[in-house]
């Protein structure tokens, strides 16, 4: 029988983070899922469990501070290096849970955090799957954010988000949109750290991603030090794991299974 840890709050740096985990397989890696800028544990749906079952890996999903069932952010104001700081939080969480064999699956902001964590903490991270990650700011990214800001004003987007984030919605939405559209954020760039990514990398991107061009993919896989590959899906936007779940499951399963036996 699988060992399912009770859903719980774990304190990291004085803040409570909501965590779900299942440890079913001995001597197998742990898949760690990192959500996007409006995401949370619930919004992954059944994708993490399906991938964990297909690869016979353990699984960890958590809400970052300000999201889902974790504590709220103290303010929507973020430093330019907020994702670098989130990589440190992830590292602290892995230490707290005794995980030394993480395979990171990050979407959007989560993908960026995964790359940063792999660069800064290579002993903890054995592989990275990043989906629609950003390594620098593009005009297309800002255009997508401005459209989201308009949708927040004129549609029921706030109500839909409240289902998952409760009263934290306004703060987290501001944290995303106001940070990325600030003048001092325009020069944010993490290409400097990519050579520190020595583990295997799979970069997944929808060819029609409304928040980033394929330059995000090409510049990433060309600058990491480890073995890297890309998987570009035609006619797909910013969330391939939701738009084409079977294709993404198949590709990531094969990627993980090639690696997992050698991790322990």
Coordinates of C-alpha atoms in Angstrom, one line a residue, residues 39-246:
X39 CA -1.3 28.1 -9.6
X40 CA -1.5 25.8 -6.6
X41 CA -1.6 22.2 -5.7
X42 CA -5.2 21.7 -6.7
X43 CA -4.7 23.2 -10.1
X44 CA -2.3 20.4 -11.1
X45 CA -5.5 18.1 -11.0
X46 CA -4.5 14.5 -11.4
X47 CA -1.4 15.1 -13.5
X48 CA 1.2 14.6 -10.7
X49 CA -0.3 11.3 -9.6
X50 CA -0.6 10.0 -13.1
X51 CA 3.1 10.8 -13.8
X52 CA 4.2 9.3 -10.5
X53 CA 2.3 6.1 -11.3
X54 CA 3.7 5.8 -14.8
X55 CA 7.3 6.3 -13.6
X56 CA 7.0 4.5 -10.2
X57 CA 8.3 7.6 -8.5
X58 CA 7.3 9.3 -5.3
X59 CA 5.6 12.7 -5.4
X60 CA 5.7 16.0 -3.6
X61 CA 3.4 19.0 -4.5
X62 CA 3.3 22.2 -2.5
X63 CA 1.8 25.7 -2.6
X64 CA 4.3 28.5 -2.5
X65 CA 3.8 31.3 0.0
X66 CA 0.7 33.3 -0.9
X67 CA -0.9 30.5 -2.9
X68 CA -3.5 27.9 -2.4
X69 CA -3.6 26.7 1.3
X70 CA -0.2 28.2 2.3
X71 CA 0.1 31.4 4.4
X72 CA -0.6 34.7 2.6
X73 CA 2.1 36.9 1.3
X74 CA 2.8 39.9 3.6
X75 CA 2.7 42.2 0.6
X76 CA 2.3 42.0 -3.1
X77 CA 5.7 43.9 -3.5
X78 CA 8.4 41.5 -4.6
X79 CA 12.1 42.0 -5.2
X80 CA 13.4 41.5 -8.7
X81 CA 15.1 38.2 -7.6
X82 CA 11.9 36.7 -6.1
X83 CA 12.3 33.5 -8.0
X84 CA 15.9 33.1 -7.0
X85 CA 14.6 33.4 -3.4
X86 CA 11.9 30.8 -4.1
X87 CA 14.7 28.4 -5.2
X88 CA 16.1 28.8 -1.7
X89 CA 12.8 28.0 -0.1
X90 CA 12.5 24.9 -2.2
X91 CA 15.9 23.8 -1.1
X92 CA 14.9 24.3 2.6
X93 CA 11.8 22.3 2.0
X94 CA 13.7 19.4 0.5
X95 CA 16.1 19.4 3.5
X96 CA 13.2 19.4 5.9
X97 CA 11.5 16.5 4.1
X98 CA 14.8 14.6 3.7
X99 CA 14.6 14.5 -0.1
X100 CA 18.0 14.1 -1.9
X101 CA 16.8 12.8 -5.2
X102 CA 14.4 15.4 -6.6
X103 CA 13.2 15.5 -10.2
X104 CA 11.7 18.9 -10.6
X105 CA 8.7 19.5 -12.8
X106 CA 8.0 23.2 -13.0
X107 CA 5.5 25.2 -15.0
X108 CA 6.0 28.8 -16.0
X109 CA 7.4 30.6 -12.8
X110 CA 7.8 27.1 -11.4
X111 CA 9.9 26.1 -14.4
X112 CA 12.2 29.1 -13.8
X113 CA 12.4 28.2 -10.1
X114 CA 13.3 24.6 -11.0
X115 CA 16.2 25.9 -13.2
X116 CA 17.5 28.2 -10.5
X117 CA 17.3 25.4 -7.9
X118 CA 19.2 23.0 -10.1
X119 CA 21.9 25.6 -10.7
X120 CA 22.2 26.5 -7.0
X121 CA 21.7 23.1 -5.4
X122 CA 22.9 20.4 -7.8
X123 CA 23.3 17.8 -5.1
X124 CA 19.6 17.8 -4.4
X125 CA 18.2 18.0 -7.9
X126 CA 18.8 15.0 -10.2
X127 CA 16.8 16.2 -13.3
X128 CA 14.6 19.1 -14.4
X129 CA 11.5 19.2 -16.5
X130 CA 10.6 22.8 -17.2
X131 CA 7.4 23.7 -19.0
X132 CA 7.0 27.2 -20.5
X133 CA 9.7 28.6 -18.2
X134 CA 11.1 32.1 -18.6
X135 CA 14.8 33.1 -18.4
X136 CA 14.3 36.7 -19.5
X137 CA 11.5 39.2 -20.1
X138 CA 10.0 39.4 -23.6
X139 CA 7.5 41.8 -25.1
X140 CA 5.1 38.8 -25.7
X141 CA 5.3 38.0 -22.0
X142 CA 4.2 41.5 -21.1
X143 CA 1.5 41.5 -23.7
X144 CA 0.1 38.3 -22.2
X145 CA 0.2 39.8 -18.7
X146 CA -1.6 43.0 -19.8
X147 CA -4.4 40.8 -21.3
X148 CA -4.7 38.9 -18.1
X149 CA -4.9 42.2 -16.2
X150 CA -7.8 43.2 -18.4
X151 CA -9.5 39.9 -18.0
X152 CA -9.2 40.3 -14.2
X153 CA -11.2 43.5 -14.5
X154 CA -14.0 42.5 -16.9
X155 CA -14.5 38.8 -16.4
X156 CA -15.1 36.4 -13.5
X157 CA -11.4 35.5 -13.3
X158 CA -11.2 36.8 -9.7
X159 CA -14.1 34.6 -8.6
X160 CA -12.6 31.5 -10.4
X161 CA -9.2 32.1 -8.6
X162 CA -10.9 32.5 -5.2
X163 CA -12.0 28.9 -5.4
X164 CA -8.3 27.9 -5.1
X165 CA -6.7 30.9 -3.3
X166 CA -9.5 32.2 -1.1
X167 CA -8.9 35.8 0.1
X168 CA -5.3 35.8 -1.2
X169 CA -6.3 36.4 -4.8
X170 CA -5.9 40.1 -5.0
X171 CA -2.4 40.1 -3.4
X172 CA -1.1 37.2 -5.5
X173 CA -2.5 38.7 -8.7
X174 CA -0.8 42.0 -8.0
X175 CA 2.4 40.2 -7.0
X176 CA 2.5 38.6 -10.5
X177 CA 1.3 41.5 -12.7
X178 CA 2.9 44.5 -10.9
X179 CA 6.2 42.8 -10.6
X180 CA 6.6 41.7 -14.2
X181 CA 5.3 45.1 -15.5
X182 CA 7.6 47.2 -13.3
X183 CA 10.3 49.1 -15.2
X184 CA 13.1 47.6 -13.0
X185 CA 12.0 44.1 -13.8
X186 CA 12.4 44.5 -17.6
X187 CA 16.1 43.6 -17.3
X188 CA 15.6 40.5 -15.2
X189 CA 17.5 37.6 -16.7
X190 CA 18.8 34.3 -15.3
X191 CA 21.0 33.3 -18.2
X192 CA 24.0 33.9 -15.9
X193 CA 23.1 30.8 -13.9
X194 CA 22.3 28.3 -16.6
X195 CA 25.8 26.9 -16.9
X196 CA 25.3 25.7 -13.3
X197 CA 22.5 23.3 -14.4
X198 CA 24.5 20.1 -14.8
X199 CA 21.6 17.6 -14.5
X200 CA 19.5 16.3 -17.4
X201 CA 16.9 18.8 -18.7
X202 CA 13.7 18.5 -20.7
X203 CA 12.2 21.8 -21.8
X204 CA 8.6 21.6 -22.9
X205 CA 6.9 24.5 -24.7
X206 CA 3.8 25.1 -26.7
X207 CA 4.5 26.6 -30.1
X208 CA 1.7 29.0 -29.6
X209 CA 2.6 30.0 -26.0
X210 CA 1.0 33.4 -25.3
X211 CA 3.6 34.3 -22.7
X212 CA 6.9 33.4 -24.3
X213 CA 8.7 32.7 -27.6
X214 CA 10.8 29.7 -28.5
X215 CA 13.9 31.8 -27.7
X216 CA 13.3 30.9 -24.1
X217 CA 13.8 27.2 -25.0
X218 CA 16.7 27.6 -27.4
X219 CA 18.7 29.9 -25.1
X220 CA 18.1 27.6 -22.1
X221 CA 19.1 24.3 -23.7
X222 CA 22.1 25.9 -25.4
X223 CA 23.5 27.3 -22.1
X224 CA 23.0 24.5 -19.5
X225 CA 25.9 22.2 -18.9
X226 CA 24.0 19.0 -18.6
X227 CA 22.4 16.9 -21.3
X228 CA 19.3 18.8 -22.6
X229 CA 16.5 18.3 -25.0
X230 CA 13.4 20.2 -26.1
X231 CA 9.9 19.1 -26.8
X232 CA 7.9 21.7 -28.8
X233 CA 4.2 21.0 -29.3
X234 CA 2.4 22.6 -32.2
X235 CA -0.8 24.6 -31.8
X236 CA -0.5 24.5 -28.0
X237 CA -0.3 27.5 -25.6
X238 CA 1.2 28.1 -22.2
X239 CA -0.1 25.0 -20.4
X240 CA 0.9 21.9 -22.4
X241 CA 0.2 19.5 -19.5
X242 CA -3.4 20.6 -19.5
X243 CA -3.9 21.1 -23.2
X244 CA -2.1 17.9 -24.3
X245 CA -1.9 15.8 -21.2
X246 CA -1.4 12.5 -22.9

